[in-house]
Amino acid sequence: MSDMIRVLVVDDSVVIRKMVSDVLASDPAIEVIGVAANGSIALDKIDKLKPDLITLDIEMPVMDGLETLKELRKLHPRLKVIMFSTLTERGARASLDALSLGANDYVTKPANVGSVAAAQQCLRDELIPKIKGFFHRGPALPAKAPVPAPAKQPVASPVVSPAASVRPGLRQRVDIVAIGISTGGPNALMEMVPTLPKNFPVPIVIVQHMPEMFTKLLADRLDQKSDIQVREAAAGDKLAPGLALIAPGGFHMTLVRKGAVVETALNQDAPENSCRPAVDVLFRSVSDLYGANVLAVIMTGMGQDGMLGCQKIKAAGGQVIAQDKESSVVWGMPGAVAGAGLSEELIPLNRLGSEITRRVQAARFGSK
């Protein structure tokens, strides 16, 4: 069928190639058009087979995944690539490097799951939705949703100051920024967070759908590149202005108030929206503590995690904004929020940091 998603599987392990191929071939929307044992063979087959997407192992002989990705992006800048990595610190570092080189997403290889059938199910649950997500147009935008202005050129990092302009109508004081993000998130955060000024006046809490180890490495890289502080959250971390805390992989993050101090709390309750950490869990907690004084930001990502949390924040009087479709890798999460009529504005990635800063400062410096 011409509308099937054509996939090339690249891995040096015969066992993994067969497992991935069998799992993908079991889905009627996906056609496995070939396999390759290393990057050199893969580059040759891409030209001949013209896949829509490739799954690319990171550690391979002859030409590994990162080398392959560098060459592939020179010749096929729009080909969708999902990296395959191990759930180790080395695998996490390589996956983040791959994303920075242009990979669209990654999955971790099933490990210690007990059986071949369980490993296949893990792949079925994680890989197939990601593949389909890249070829899904997303929810339709309601007519009443605001239409963003054409994207402007990237702007310099804003500096919070009383003299800065404030948009009319943005009068509710923001005491916390809560961000939900998934597919395409590491690169989007690496672009957006460094635009926030060092004297950012409120705390930031973030859920990025990633496994354990990955979230700490992402936080460390963001911290090195940004003027604000960025850390992976630990239980009992105190929220502070200019500090961004990222929920650790494998844990839901909530907030608790202890006197005048707000701290993080972590739990391993059941996943929500098939995710842990889940955006909805964090957003509910933020809304409970901060009421109307919340700015929720939904960025690129698959699925609709965060939509119910945005409903709660909006009902409490808080503000909700979302990344626009054009700059999102996958317009699932922001599209769901926009489709529900919850987003006040859809904003290109290159303007998102300045818009967050503007909204945070709006009521803080005397705007009536």
GROMACS .gro file of C-alpha atoms in nm:
model
  368
    1MET     CA    1   0.000   0.000   0.000
    2SER     CA    2   0.135   0.338  -0.100
    3ASP     CA    3   0.026   0.503   0.224
    4MET     CA    4   0.219   0.260   0.447
    5ILE     CA    5   0.517   0.396   0.640
    6ARG     CA    6   0.833   0.254   0.483
    7VAL     CA    7   1.098   0.168   0.744
    8LEU     CA    8   1.462   0.062   0.717
    9VAL     CA    9   1.599  -0.118   1.027
   10VAL     CA   10   1.970  -0.061   1.096
   11ASP     CA   11   2.142  -0.267   1.369
   12ASP     CA   12   2.450  -0.486   1.384
   13SER     CA   13   2.273  -0.753   1.591
   14VAL     CA   14   2.090  -1.017   1.387
   15VAL     CA   15   1.862  -1.083   1.686
   16ILE     CA   16   1.766  -0.716   1.726
   17ARG     CA   17   1.716  -0.668   1.351
   18LYS     CA   18   1.477  -0.961   1.339
   19MET     CA   19   1.293  -0.860   1.656
   20VAL     CA   20   1.242  -0.501   1.542
   21SER     CA   21   1.145  -0.608   1.191
   22ASP     CA   22   0.892  -0.862   1.317
   23VAL     CA   23   0.734  -0.615   1.560
   24LEU     CA   24   0.705  -0.342   1.297
   25ALA     CA   25   0.582  -0.577   1.026
   26SER     CA   26   0.298  -0.689   1.255
   27ASP     CA   27   0.144  -0.341   1.225
   28PRO     CA   28  -0.066  -0.292   0.910
   29ALA     CA   29   0.042   0.072   0.876
   30ILE     CA   30   0.415  -0.009   0.859
   31GLU     CA   31   0.621  -0.181   0.590
   32VAL     CA   32   0.977  -0.295   0.669
   33ILE     CA   33   1.148  -0.242   0.333
   34GLY     CA   34   1.494  -0.358   0.438
   35VAL     CA   35   1.759  -0.409   0.704
   36ALA     CA   36   2.126  -0.311   0.733
   37ALA     CA   37   2.404  -0.433   0.964
   38ASN     CA   38   2.597  -0.104   0.978
   39GLY     CA   39   2.582   0.258   0.876
   40SER     CA   40   2.775   0.218   0.553
   41ILE     CA   41   2.530  -0.042   0.423
   42ALA     CA   42   2.241   0.171   0.545
   43LEU     CA   43   2.351   0.480   0.352
   44ASP     CA   44   2.368   0.273   0.035
   45LYS     CA   45   2.024   0.121   0.094
   46ILE     CA   46   1.862   0.457   0.174
   47ASP     CA   47   1.935   0.579  -0.179
   48LYS     CA   48   1.797   0.260  -0.331
   49LEU     CA   49   1.496   0.191  -0.108
   50LYS     CA   50   1.391   0.549  -0.020
   51PRO     CA   51   1.246   0.481   0.328
   52ASP     CA   52   1.023   0.724   0.514
   53LEU     CA   53   1.203   0.647   0.840
   54ILE     CA   54   1.500   0.451   0.970
   55THR     CA   55   1.570   0.301   1.310
   56LEU     CA   56   1.940   0.347   1.374
   57ASP     CA   57   2.150   0.162   1.631
   58ILE     CA   58   2.417   0.376   1.797
   59GLU     CA   59   2.690   0.117   1.856
   60MET     CA   60   2.785  -0.064   1.532
   61PRO     CA   61   3.109  -0.171   1.361
   62VAL     CA   62   3.241  -0.012   1.038
   63MET     CA   63   3.025   0.301   1.074
   64ASP     CA   64   2.840   0.365   1.400
   65GLY     CA   65   2.511   0.546   1.445
   66LEU     CA   66   2.653   0.892   1.511
   67GLU     CA   67   2.887   0.878   1.210
   68THR     CA   68   2.599   0.753   0.996
   69LEU     CA   69   2.373   1.030   1.118
   70LYS     CA   70   2.626   1.300   1.027
   71GLU     CA   71   2.654   1.168   0.672
   72LEU     CA   72   2.284   1.099   0.640
   73ARG     CA   73   2.186   1.454   0.734
   74LYS     CA   74   2.407   1.594   0.456
   75LEU     CA   75   2.217   1.395   0.195
   76HIS     CA   76   1.875   1.342   0.352
   77PRO     CA   77   1.799   1.629   0.589
   78ARG     CA   78   1.428   1.546   0.618
   79LEU     CA   79   1.442   1.168   0.657
   80LYS     CA   80   1.297   1.067   0.995
   81VAL     CA   81   1.549   0.892   1.222
   82ILE     CA   82   1.482   0.713   1.550
   83MET     CA   83   1.796   0.612   1.739
   84PHE     CA   84   1.830   0.284   1.928
   85SER     CA   85   2.038   0.304   2.244
   86THR     CA   86   2.106   0.116   2.565
   87LEU     CA   87   1.964   0.234   2.897
   88THR     CA   88   2.305   0.330   3.031
   89GLU     CA   89   2.483   0.660   3.094
   90ARG     CA   90   2.692   0.600   2.782
   91GLY     CA   91   2.377   0.529   2.582
   92ALA     CA   92   2.207   0.837   2.722
   93ARG     CA   93   2.500   1.062   2.629
   94ALA     CA   94   2.510   0.916   2.278
   95SER     CA   95   2.134   0.962   2.238
   96LEU     CA   96   2.153   1.330   2.335
   97ASP     CA   97   2.447   1.372   2.096
   98ALA     CA   98   2.239   1.209   1.822
   99LEU     CA   99   1.947   1.445   1.886
  100SER     CA  100   2.182   1.741   1.856
  101LEU     CA  101   2.305   1.599   1.523
  102GLY     CA  102   1.953   1.583   1.384
  103ALA     CA  103   1.793   1.258   1.501
  104ASN     CA  104   1.420   1.298   1.549
  105ASP     CA  105   1.380   1.073   1.852
  106TYR     CA  106   1.521   0.768   2.029
  107VAL     CA  107   1.409   0.450   2.201
  108THR     CA  108   1.599   0.241   2.452
  109LYS     CA  109   1.658  -0.127   2.383
  110PRO     CA  110   1.453  -0.362   2.601
  111ALA     CA  111   1.671  -0.500   2.880
  112ASN     CA  112   1.602  -0.730   3.174
  113VAL     CA  113   1.236  -0.765   3.080
  114GLY     CA  114   1.222  -1.141   3.135
  115SER     CA  115   1.139  -1.286   2.794
  116VAL     CA  116   1.147  -1.232   2.421
  117ALA     CA  117   0.771  -1.174   2.423
  118ALA     CA  118   0.808  -0.904   2.687
  119ALA     CA  119   1.087  -0.739   2.487
  120GLN     CA  120   0.869  -0.743   2.176
  121GLN     CA  121   0.584  -0.586   2.370
  122CYS     CA  122   0.813  -0.310   2.496
  123LEU     CA  123   0.910  -0.231   2.138
  124ARG     CA  124   0.549  -0.246   2.027
  125ASP     CA  125   0.443  -0.004   2.300
  126GLU     CA  126   0.728   0.244   2.256
  127LEU     CA  127   0.852   0.231   1.899
  128ILE     CA  128   0.535   0.195   1.691
  129PRO     CA  129   0.356   0.499   1.842
  130LYS     CA  130   0.667   0.711   1.783
  131ILE     CA  131   0.689   0.602   1.420
  132LYS     CA  132   0.322   0.673   1.358
  133GLY     CA  133   0.343   1.002   1.545
  134PHE     CA  134   0.579   1.146   1.284
  135PHE     CA  135   0.328   1.084   1.008
  136HIS     CA  136   0.016   1.199   1.189
  137ARG     CA  137  -0.112   1.548   1.109
  138GLY     CA  138  -0.241   1.610   1.462
  139PRO     CA  139  -0.573   1.749   1.583
  140ALA     CA  140  -0.743   2.020   1.383
  141LEU     CA  141  -0.714   2.372   1.515
  142PRO     CA  142  -1.050   2.523   1.616
  143ALA     CA  143  -1.150   2.844   1.442
  144LYS     CA  144  -1.156   3.033   1.773
  145ALA     CA  145  -0.794   2.952   1.853
  146PRO     CA  146  -0.559   3.248   1.811
  147VAL     CA  147  -0.341   3.245   1.503
  148PRO     CA  148   0.020   3.341   1.566
  149ALA     CA  149   0.194   3.609   1.368
  150PRO     CA  150   0.458   3.493   1.120
  151ALA     CA  151   0.775   3.382   1.292
  152LYS     CA  152   1.028   3.658   1.341
  153GLN     CA  153   1.403   3.625   1.338
  154PRO     CA  154   1.555   3.486   1.659
  155VAL     CA  155   1.573   3.751   1.927
  156ALA     CA  156   1.846   3.821   2.178
  157SER     CA  157   1.809   3.697   2.534
  158PRO     CA  158   1.572   3.933   2.716
  159VAL     CA  159   1.668   4.105   3.040
  160VAL     CA  160   1.397   4.144   3.300
  161SER     CA  161   1.352   4.512   3.375
  162PRO     CA  162   1.068   4.744   3.483
  163ALA     CA  163   1.102   4.935   3.160
  164ALA     CA  164   1.025   4.632   2.942
  165SER     CA  165   0.704   4.648   2.741
  166VAL     CA  166   0.400   4.460   2.867
  167ARG     CA  167   0.117   4.334   2.651
  168PRO     CA  168  -0.229   4.465   2.737
  169GLY     CA  169  -0.441   4.217   2.929
  170LEU     CA  170  -0.155   4.021   3.087
  171ARG     CA  171  -0.225   4.135   3.440
  172GLN     CA  172  -0.232   3.818   3.648
  173ARG     CA  173   0.088   3.780   3.845
  174VAL     CA  174   0.290   3.469   3.750
  175ASP     CA  175   0.467   3.303   4.042
  176ILE     CA  176   0.576   2.982   3.867
  177VAL     CA  177   0.633   2.855   3.512
  178ALA     CA  178   0.542   2.490   3.443
  179ILE     CA  179   0.661   2.331   3.117
  180GLY     CA  180   0.549   2.004   2.959
  181ILE     CA  181   0.741   1.862   2.664
  182SER     CA  182   0.819   1.531   2.494
  183THR     CA  183   0.929   1.432   2.142
  184GLY     CA  184   1.173   1.690   2.009
  185GLY     CA  185   1.206   1.832   2.358
  186PRO     CA  186   1.581   1.815   2.426
  187ASN     CA  187   1.666   2.025   2.123
  188ALA     CA  188   1.375   2.262   2.184
  189LEU     CA  189   1.479   2.315   2.545
  190MET     CA  190   1.841   2.367   2.437
  191GLU     CA  191   1.718   2.648   2.213
  192MET     CA  192   1.462   2.804   2.446
  193VAL     CA  193   1.601   2.782   2.801
  194PRO     CA  194   1.926   2.971   2.726
  195THR     CA  195   1.718   3.271   2.616
  196LEU     CA  196   1.583   3.314   2.970
  197PRO     CA  197   1.768   3.586   3.166
  198LYS     CA  198   1.988   3.520   3.467
  199ASN     CA  199   1.763   3.732   3.690
  200PHE     CA  200   1.451   3.533   3.594
  201PRO     CA  201   1.219   3.614   3.885
  202VAL     CA  202   1.025   3.288   3.940
  203PRO     CA  203   1.097   2.914   3.960
  204ILE     CA  204   1.049   2.681   3.663
  205VAL     CA  205   0.941   2.316   3.679
  206ILE     CA  206   0.968   2.089   3.376
  207VAL     CA  207   0.847   1.746   3.273
  208GLN     CA  208   1.037   1.610   2.974
  209HIS     CA  209   0.941   1.255   2.885
  210MET     CA  210   1.272   1.071   2.918
  211PRO     CA  211   1.404   0.763   3.099
  212GLU     CA  212   1.625   0.766   3.405
  213MET     CA  213   1.981   0.890   3.348
  214PHE     CA  214   1.869   1.081   3.040
  215THR     CA  215   1.702   1.357   3.242
  216LYS     CA  216   2.011   1.426   3.453
  217LEU     CA  217   2.235   1.450   3.150
  218LEU     CA  218   1.986   1.682   2.981
  219ALA     CA  219   1.969   1.903   3.291
  220ASP     CA  220   2.349   1.917   3.312
  221ARG     CA  221   2.377   2.022   2.947
  222LEU     CA  222   2.109   2.288   2.985
  223ASP     CA  223   2.278   2.420   3.298
  224GLN     CA  224   2.610   2.456   3.117
  225LYS     CA  225   2.449   2.649   2.831
  226SER     CA  226   2.203   2.869   3.024
  227ASP     CA  227   2.215   3.180   3.242
  228ILE     CA  228   1.959   3.033   3.481
  229GLN     CA  229   2.035   2.725   3.693
  230VAL     CA  230   1.901   2.392   3.567
  231ARG     CA  231   1.904   2.068   3.770
  232GLU     CA  232   1.740   1.730   3.774
  233ALA     CA  233   1.499   1.744   4.066
  234ALA     CA  234   1.552   1.544   4.384
  235ALA     CA  235   1.297   1.495   4.659
  236GLY     CA  236   1.290   1.797   4.887
  237ASP     CA  237   1.449   2.044   4.645
  238LYS     CA  238   1.337   2.398   4.730
  239LEU     CA  239   1.195   2.604   4.445
  240ALA     CA  240   1.375   2.934   4.386
  241PRO     CA  241   1.372   3.218   4.132
  242GLY     CA  242   1.596   3.148   3.837
  243LEU     CA  243   1.608   2.774   3.910
  244ALA     CA  244   1.463   2.519   3.666
  245LEU     CA  245   1.400   2.168   3.800
  246ILE     CA  246   1.346   1.877   3.560
  247ALA     CA  247   1.149   1.576   3.681
  248PRO     CA  248   1.375   1.269   3.694
  249GLY     CA  249   1.301   0.983   3.456
  250GLY     CA  250   1.085   0.714   3.612
  251PHE     CA  251   0.930   0.946   3.876
  252HIS     CA  252   0.627   1.171   3.886
  253MET     CA  253   0.707   1.512   4.030
  254THR     CA  254   0.468   1.711   4.250
  255LEU     CA  255   0.506   2.016   4.472
  256VAL     CA  256   0.440   2.055   4.845
  257ARG     CA  257   0.426   2.370   5.052
  258LYS     CA  258   0.607   2.378   5.387
  259GLY     CA  259   0.541   2.714   5.545
  260ALA     CA  260   0.680   2.980   5.314
  261VAL     CA  261   0.880   2.724   5.116
  262VAL     CA  262   0.769   2.507   4.823
  263GLU     CA  263   0.956   2.179   4.770
  264THR     CA  264   0.952   1.897   4.518
  265ALA     CA  265   0.816   1.553   4.598
  266LEU     CA  266   0.871   1.241   4.386
  267ASN     CA  267   0.670   0.922   4.356
  268GLN     CA  268   0.644   0.614   4.140
  269ASP     CA  269   0.267   0.595   4.120
  270ALA     CA  270   0.117   0.439   3.808
  271PRO     CA  271   0.205   0.609   3.478
  272GLU     CA  272  -0.048   0.856   3.336
  273ASN     CA  273  -0.090   0.886   2.961
  274SER     CA  274   0.162   0.597   2.952
  275CYS     CA  275   0.421   0.836   3.099
  276ARG     CA  276   0.617   0.867   3.422
  277PRO     CA  277   0.697   1.148   3.476
  278ALA     CA  278   0.366   1.282   3.345
  279VAL     CA  279   0.290   1.645   3.269
  280ASP     CA  280  -0.065   1.616   3.401
  281VAL     CA  281   0.059   1.505   3.743
  282LEU     CA  282   0.289   1.805   3.776
  283PHE     CA  283   0.036   2.055   3.638
  284ARG     CA  284  -0.235   1.943   3.881
  285SER     CA  285   0.003   1.988   4.170
  286VAL     CA  286   0.118   2.330   4.047
  287SER     CA  287  -0.242   2.444   4.010
  288ASP     CA  288  -0.331   2.324   4.360
  289LEU     CA  289  -0.050   2.529   4.515
  290TYR     CA  290  -0.039   2.839   4.297
  291GLY     CA  291  -0.396   2.878   4.172
  292ALA     CA  292  -0.424   3.158   3.917
  293ASN     CA  293  -0.056   3.252   3.945
  294VAL     CA  294   0.067   2.987   3.699
  295LEU     CA  295   0.202   3.009   3.346
  296ALA     CA  296   0.176   2.668   3.177
  297VAL     CA  297   0.378   2.608   2.861
  298ILE     CA  298   0.315   2.306   2.638
  299MET     CA  299   0.587   2.235   2.387
  300THR     CA  300   0.659   1.981   2.112
  301GLY     CA  301   0.556   1.626   2.192
  302MET     CA  302   0.354   1.322   2.099
  303GLY     CA  303   0.017   1.238   2.255
  304GLN     CA  304  -0.186   1.466   2.478
  305ASP     CA  305  -0.016   1.454   2.818
  306GLY     CA  306  -0.067   1.794   2.978
  307MET     CA  307  -0.406   1.873   2.828
  308LEU     CA  308  -0.604   1.782   3.141
  309GLY     CA  309  -0.352   1.964   3.357
  310CYS     CA  310  -0.393   2.272   3.138
  311GLN     CA  311  -0.769   2.249   3.182
  312LYS     CA  312  -0.722   2.263   3.559
  313ILE     CA  313  -0.476   2.553   3.539
  314LYS     CA  314  -0.705   2.744   3.303
  315ALA     CA  315  -1.007   2.684   3.527
  316ALA     CA  316  -0.813   2.826   3.822
  317GLY     CA  317  -0.738   3.143   3.627
  318GLY     CA  318  -0.384   3.062   3.517
  319GLN     CA  319  -0.231   3.124   3.175
  320VAL     CA  320  -0.163   2.858   2.908
  321ILE     CA  321   0.049   2.900   2.598
  322ALA     CA  322   0.175   2.643   2.347
  323GLN     CA  323   0.442   2.599   2.083
  324ASP     CA  324   0.314   2.642   1.729
  325LYS     CA  325   0.283   2.358   1.480
  326GLU     CA  326   0.548   2.481   1.239
  327SER     CA  327   0.829   2.476   1.494
  328SER     CA  328   0.720   2.155   1.672
  329VAL     CA  329   0.878   1.821   1.585
  330VAL     CA  330   0.543   1.659   1.667
  331TRP     CA  331   0.235   1.873   1.726
  332GLY     CA  332   0.059   1.624   1.949
  333MET     CA  333   0.069   1.773   2.298
  334PRO     CA  334   0.050   2.139   2.193
  335GLY     CA  335  -0.204   2.048   1.925
  336ALA     CA  336  -0.427   1.879   2.183
  337VAL     CA  337  -0.415   2.187   2.406
  338ALA     CA  338  -0.488   2.416   2.111
  339GLY     CA  339  -0.764   2.186   1.987
  340ALA     CA  340  -0.932   2.202   2.328
  341GLY     CA  341  -0.930   2.583   2.312
  342LEU     CA  342  -0.699   2.610   2.613
  343SER     CA  343  -0.401   2.792   2.464
  344GLU     CA  344  -0.413   3.171   2.465
  345GLU     CA  345  -0.145   3.190   2.200
  346LEU     CA  346   0.058   2.962   1.973
  347ILE     CA  347   0.418   3.074   1.966
  348PRO     CA  348   0.717   2.980   1.746
  349LEU     CA  349   1.006   2.822   1.931
  350ASN     CA  350   1.238   3.115   1.856
  351ARG     CA  351   0.999   3.352   2.037
  352LEU     CA  352   0.895   3.129   2.323
  353GLY     CA  353   1.163   3.232   2.573
  354SER     CA  354   1.094   3.603   2.527
  355GLU     CA  355   0.719   3.546   2.553
  356ILE     CA  356   0.758   3.351   2.878
  357THR     CA  357   0.974   3.631   3.017
  358ARG     CA  358   0.723   3.896   2.908
  359ARG     CA  359   0.433   3.720   3.075
  360VAL     CA  360   0.628   3.660   3.396
  361GLN     CA  361   0.724   4.026   3.425
  362ALA     CA  362   0.383   4.162   3.318
  363ALA     CA  363   0.228   4.208   3.664
  364ARG     CA  364   0.558   4.213   3.849
  365PHE     CA  365   0.661   4.566   3.757
  366GLY     CA  366   0.348   4.768   3.812
  367SER     CA  367   0.133   4.693   3.507
  368LYS     CA  368  -0.231   4.761   3.593
   0.00000   0.00000   0.00000
